[in-house]
PDB file of C-alpha atoms in Angstrom:
ATOM      1  CA  UNK E  28       0.086   0.005  -0.009  1.00  0.00           C
ATOM      2  CA  UNK E  29       1.687   3.405  -1.188  1.00  0.00           C
ATOM      3  CA  UNK E  30       0.573   6.053   1.526  1.00  0.00           C
ATOM      4  CA  UNK E  31       0.562   9.747  -0.366  1.00  0.00           C
ATOM      5  CA  UNK E  32       0.314  13.340   1.202  1.00  0.00           C
ATOM      6  CA  UNK E  33      -1.519  16.038  -0.446  1.00  0.00           C
ATOM      7  CA  UNK E  34      -1.182  19.633   0.317  1.00  0.00           C
ATOM      8  CA  UNK E  35      -4.574  21.709  -0.082  1.00  0.00           C
ATOM      9  CA  UNK E  36      -4.346  25.270   0.815  1.00  0.00           C
ATOM     10  CA  UNK E  37      -2.255  24.522   3.802  1.00  0.00           C
ATOM     11  CA  UNK E  38      -4.276  21.508   5.153  1.00  0.00           C
ATOM     12  CA  UNK E  39      -2.684  18.250   4.784  1.00  0.00           C
ATOM     13  CA  UNK E  40      -4.909  14.898   3.965  1.00  0.00           C
ATOM     14  CA  UNK E  41      -3.175  11.583   3.931  1.00  0.00           C
ATOM     15  CA  UNK E  42      -4.967   9.059   1.506  1.00  0.00           C
ATOM     16  CA  UNK E  43      -4.100   5.468   0.495  1.00  0.00           C
ATOM     17  CA  UNK E  44      -3.336   4.204  -3.196  1.00  0.00           C
ATOM     18  CA  UNK E  45      -3.285   0.504  -3.406  1.00  0.00           C
ATOM     19  CA  UNK E  46      -0.637  -1.200  -5.748  1.00  0.00           C
ATOM     20  CA  UNK E  47      -2.558  -3.718  -7.769  1.00  0.00           C
ATOM     21  CA  UNK E  48      -0.153  -6.447  -7.098  1.00  0.00           C
ATOM     22  CA  UNK E  49      -0.682  -6.423  -3.541  1.00  0.00           C
ATOM     23  CA  UNK E  50      -4.453  -5.887  -3.730  1.00  0.00           C
ATOM     24  CA  UNK E  51      -6.550  -8.706  -1.707  1.00  0.00           C
ATOM     25  CA  UNK E  52      -9.748 -10.078  -2.965  1.00  0.00           C
ATOM     26  CA  UNK E  53     -11.623  -8.584  -0.399  1.00  0.00           C
ATOM     27  CA  UNK E  54     -10.553  -4.926  -1.503  1.00  0.00           C
ATOM     28  CA  UNK E  55     -13.036  -2.850   0.722  1.00  0.00           C
ATOM     29  CA  UNK E  56     -16.018  -2.339   2.702  1.00  0.00           C
ATOM     30  CA  UNK E  57     -19.135  -0.751   1.635  1.00  0.00           C
ATOM     31  CA  UNK E  58     -20.911   1.857   3.710  1.00  0.00           C
ATOM     32  CA  UNK E  59     -23.401  -0.664   5.415  1.00  0.00           C
ATOM     33  CA  UNK E  60     -20.339  -2.839   6.015  1.00  0.00           C
ATOM     34  CA  UNK E  61     -20.406  -5.506   3.550  1.00  0.00           C
ATOM     35  CA  UNK E  62     -16.967  -6.495   2.324  1.00  0.00           C
ATOM     36  CA  UNK E  63     -16.091  -5.990  -1.603  1.00  0.00           C
ATOM     37  CA  UNK E  64     -15.013  -9.131  -3.256  1.00  0.00           C
ATOM     38  CA  UNK E  65     -13.089  -9.115  -6.730  1.00  0.00           C
ATOM     39  CA  UNK E  66     -14.649 -11.357  -9.421  1.00  0.00           C
ATOM     40  CA  UNK E  67     -14.935 -11.734 -13.163  1.00  0.00           C
ATOM     41  CA  UNK E  68     -17.881 -12.969 -15.154  1.00  0.00           C
ATOM     42  CA  UNK E  69     -15.787 -14.422 -17.831  1.00  0.00           C
ATOM     43  CA  UNK E  70     -13.391 -16.383 -15.551  1.00  0.00           C
ATOM     44  CA  UNK E  71     -16.366 -17.460 -13.318  1.00  0.00           C
ATOM     45  CA  UNK E  72     -18.281 -19.077 -16.662  1.00  0.00           C
ATOM     46  CA  UNK E  73     -14.854 -20.835 -17.595  1.00  0.00           C
ATOM     47  CA  UNK E  74     -14.238 -21.762 -14.154  1.00  0.00           C
ATOM     48  CA  UNK E  75     -17.347 -23.292 -12.850  1.00  0.00           C
ATOM     49  CA  UNK E  76     -18.297 -27.189 -12.685  1.00  0.00           C
ATOM     50  CA  UNK E  77     -21.790 -26.745 -13.359  1.00  0.00           C
ATOM     51  CA  UNK E  78     -21.156 -26.397 -17.142  1.00  0.00           C
ATOM     52  CA  UNK E  79     -24.988 -25.675 -18.164  1.00  0.00           C
ATOM     53  CA  UNK E  80     -24.068 -25.761 -21.765  1.00  0.00           C
ATOM     54  CA  UNK E  81     -24.159 -29.898 -21.605  1.00  0.00           C
ATOM     55  CA  UNK E  82     -27.895 -29.474 -21.750  1.00  0.00           C
ATOM     56  CA  UNK E  83     -27.594 -28.631 -25.575  1.00  0.00           C
ATOM     57  CA  UNK E  84     -26.656 -30.914 -28.202  1.00  0.00           C
ATOM     58  CA  UNK E  85     -22.901 -31.536 -28.410  1.00  0.00           C
ATOM     59  CA  UNK E  86     -22.481 -30.375 -31.997  1.00  0.00           C
ATOM     60  CA  UNK E  87     -24.157 -27.156 -31.413  1.00  0.00           C
ATOM     61  CA  UNK E  88     -21.701 -25.997 -28.229  1.00  0.00           C
ATOM     62  CA  UNK E  89     -18.582 -27.274 -30.223  1.00  0.00           C
ATOM     63  CA  UNK E  90     -19.444 -25.859 -33.485  1.00  0.00           C
ATOM     64  CA  UNK E  91     -20.741 -22.293 -32.000  1.00  0.00           C
ATOM     65  CA  UNK E  92     -18.803 -22.407 -28.478  1.00  0.00           C
ATOM     66  CA  UNK E  93     -17.340 -18.898 -28.780  1.00  0.00           C
ATOM     67  CA  UNK E  94     -20.709 -17.365 -29.152  1.00  0.00           C
ATOM     68  CA  UNK E  95     -22.439 -19.309 -26.694  1.00  0.00           C
ATOM     69  CA  UNK E  96     -19.704 -18.506 -24.045  1.00  0.00           C
ATOM     70  CA  UNK E  97     -19.915 -14.783 -24.773  1.00  0.00           C
ATOM     71  CA  UNK E  98     -23.771 -14.905 -24.506  1.00  0.00           C
ATOM     72  CA  UNK E  99     -23.099 -16.810 -21.104  1.00  0.00           C
ATOM     73  CA  UNK E 100     -20.551 -14.755 -19.856  1.00  0.00           C
ATOM     74  CA  UNK E 101     -23.177 -11.617 -20.325  1.00  0.00           C
ATOM     75  CA  UNK E 102     -26.098 -13.627 -18.403  1.00  0.00           C
ATOM     76  CA  UNK E 103     -23.680 -14.941 -15.251  1.00  0.00           C
ATOM     77  CA  UNK E 104     -22.688 -11.659 -14.667  1.00  0.00           C
ATOM     78  CA  UNK E 105     -25.680 -10.212 -12.863  1.00  0.00           C
ATOM     79  CA  UNK E 106     -26.147 -13.550 -11.262  1.00  0.00           C
ATOM     80  CA  UNK E 107     -22.799 -13.510  -9.598  1.00  0.00           C
ATOM     81  CA  UNK E 108     -23.481 -10.200  -8.249  1.00  0.00           C
ATOM     82  CA  UNK E 109     -27.049 -11.950  -6.884  1.00  0.00           C
ATOM     83  CA  UNK E 110     -25.051 -15.173  -5.323  1.00  0.00           C
ATOM     84  CA  UNK E 111     -22.410 -12.887  -3.929  1.00  0.00           C
ATOM     85  CA  UNK E 112     -24.995 -10.817  -2.202  1.00  0.00           C
ATOM     86  CA  UNK E 113     -26.755 -13.822  -0.847  1.00  0.00           C
ATOM     87  CA  UNK E 114     -23.528 -14.284   0.926  1.00  0.00           C
ATOM     88  CA  UNK E 115     -22.942 -11.149   2.080  1.00  0.00           C
ATOM     89  CA  UNK E 116     -20.725  -9.465  -0.317  1.00  0.00           C
ATOM     90  CA  UNK E 117     -20.796  -6.682  -2.904  1.00  0.00           C
ATOM     91  CA  UNK E 118     -18.864  -7.817  -6.352  1.00  0.00           C
ATOM     92  CA  UNK E 119     -16.398  -5.233  -7.874  1.00  0.00           C
ATOM     93  CA  UNK E 120     -15.513  -6.364 -11.271  1.00  0.00           C
ATOM     94  CA  UNK E 121     -11.878  -6.876 -11.943  1.00  0.00           C
ATOM     95  CA  UNK E 122      -9.629  -8.726 -14.490  1.00  0.00           C
ATOM     96  CA  UNK E 123      -8.977 -12.350 -14.888  1.00  0.00           C
ATOM     97  CA  UNK E 124      -5.621 -11.906 -14.218  1.00  0.00           C
ATOM     98  CA  UNK E 125      -6.729 -10.070 -10.746  1.00  0.00           C
ATOM     99  CA  UNK E 126      -8.846 -12.897  -9.656  1.00  0.00           C
ATOM    100  CA  UNK E 127      -6.528 -15.766 -10.671  1.00  0.00           C
ATOM    101  CA  UNK E 128      -3.531 -13.993  -8.753  1.00  0.00           C
ATOM    102  CA  UNK E 129      -4.809 -11.933  -5.623  1.00  0.00           C
ATOM    103  CA  UNK E 130      -4.469 -13.962  -2.342  1.00  0.00           C
ATOM    104  CA  UNK E 131      -7.145 -16.242  -1.282  1.00  0.00           C
ATOM    105  CA  UNK E 132      -9.703 -13.976   0.399  1.00  0.00           C
ATOM    106  CA  UNK E 133     -12.499 -15.317   0.425  1.00  0.00           C
ATOM    107  CA  UNK E 134     -11.150 -18.778  -0.292  1.00  0.00           C
ATOM    108  CA  UNK E 135     -10.941 -20.983  -3.310  1.00  0.00           C
ATOM    109  CA  UNK E 136     -14.023 -23.053  -2.349  1.00  0.00           C
ATOM    110  CA  UNK E 137     -16.041 -20.046  -1.492  1.00  0.00           C
ATOM    111  CA  UNK E 138     -15.278 -19.068  -5.118  1.00  0.00           C
ATOM    112  CA  UNK E 139     -16.271 -21.864  -6.879  1.00  0.00           C
ATOM    113  CA  UNK E 140     -19.177 -22.378  -4.816  1.00  0.00           C
ATOM    114  CA  UNK E 141     -20.550 -18.815  -6.083  1.00  0.00           C
ATOM    115  CA  UNK E 142     -19.506 -19.690  -9.640  1.00  0.00           C
ATOM    116  CA  UNK E 143     -21.148 -23.044  -9.654  1.00  0.00           C
ATOM    117  CA  UNK E 144     -24.434 -21.638  -8.217  1.00  0.00           C
ATOM    118  CA  UNK E 145     -24.517 -18.631 -10.655  1.00  0.00           C
ATOM    119  CA  UNK E 146     -23.879 -20.675 -13.605  1.00  0.00           C
ATOM    120  CA  UNK E 147     -26.408 -23.360 -12.221  1.00  0.00           C
ATOM    121  CA  UNK E 148     -28.984 -19.962 -12.583  1.00  0.00           C
ATOM    122  CA  UNK E 149     -28.025 -19.623 -16.088  1.00  0.00           C
ATOM    123  CA  UNK E 150     -31.114 -19.991 -18.497  1.00  0.00           C
ATOM    124  CA  UNK E 151     -29.499 -22.030 -21.180  1.00  0.00           C
ATOM    125  CA  UNK E 152     -32.327 -21.490 -23.686  1.00  0.00           C
ATOM    126  CA  UNK E 153     -31.637 -17.671 -23.240  1.00  0.00           C
ATOM    127  CA  UNK E 154     -27.959 -18.251 -23.844  1.00  0.00           C
ATOM    128  CA  UNK E 155     -29.124 -19.810 -27.146  1.00  0.00           C
ATOM    129  CA  UNK E 156     -31.400 -16.914 -28.095  1.00  0.00           C
ATOM    130  CA  UNK E 157     -28.823 -14.036 -27.049  1.00  0.00           C
ATOM    131  CA  UNK E 158     -26.258 -16.122 -29.298  1.00  0.00           C
ATOM    132  CA  UNK E 159     -28.879 -15.594 -32.113  1.00  0.00           C
ATOM    133  CA  UNK E 160     -28.567 -19.379 -32.578  1.00  0.00           C
ATOM    134  CA  UNK E 161     -32.606 -20.465 -31.941  1.00  0.00           C
ATOM    135  CA  UNK E 162     -32.847 -21.171 -35.602  1.00  0.00           C
ATOM    136  CA  UNK E 163     -29.723 -22.793 -36.111  1.00  0.00           C
ATOM    137  CA  UNK E 164     -30.381 -25.154 -33.167  1.00  0.00           C
ATOM    138  CA  UNK E 165     -33.750 -25.967 -34.482  1.00  0.00           C
ATOM    139  CA  UNK E 166     -32.614 -26.606 -38.118  1.00  0.00           C
ATOM    140  CA  UNK E 167     -29.295 -28.934 -37.393  1.00  0.00           C
ATOM    141  CA  UNK E 168     -29.184 -29.631 -34.218  1.00  0.00           C
ATOM    142  CA  UNK E 169     -32.756 -31.168 -33.190  1.00  0.00           C
ATOM    143  CA  UNK E 170     -32.776 -34.399 -32.257  1.00  0.00           C
TER     144      UNK E 170
END
């Protein structure tokens, strides 16, 4: 943590500026006392154990994985915030590198639990619709 001093018309005020490499997962506390946790929707989507896309035809997922992932990442983001809030946290969106390399606070088990819960709430039909693949799925991938 770097401490800097500011001279403003004779008044001296101290303020702290965090250095990214030393920021922990819980980086602050909200006015109502909830800890703020760093997360990333893309990272959470790729690292959840739930994998809701298993509900879709394998070939559709293989052929359109990027489109489906992009749509799912947009859908999981508010769900992550919701699940973190249920656990008493407010989320701050960070980079994948930030989430991957910060000290474990909360621990990895908590992160995985949040990611899995949020992923389980993703509506797969909405993923297909948002990826604009409904017609493709009906035409080529219906059993």
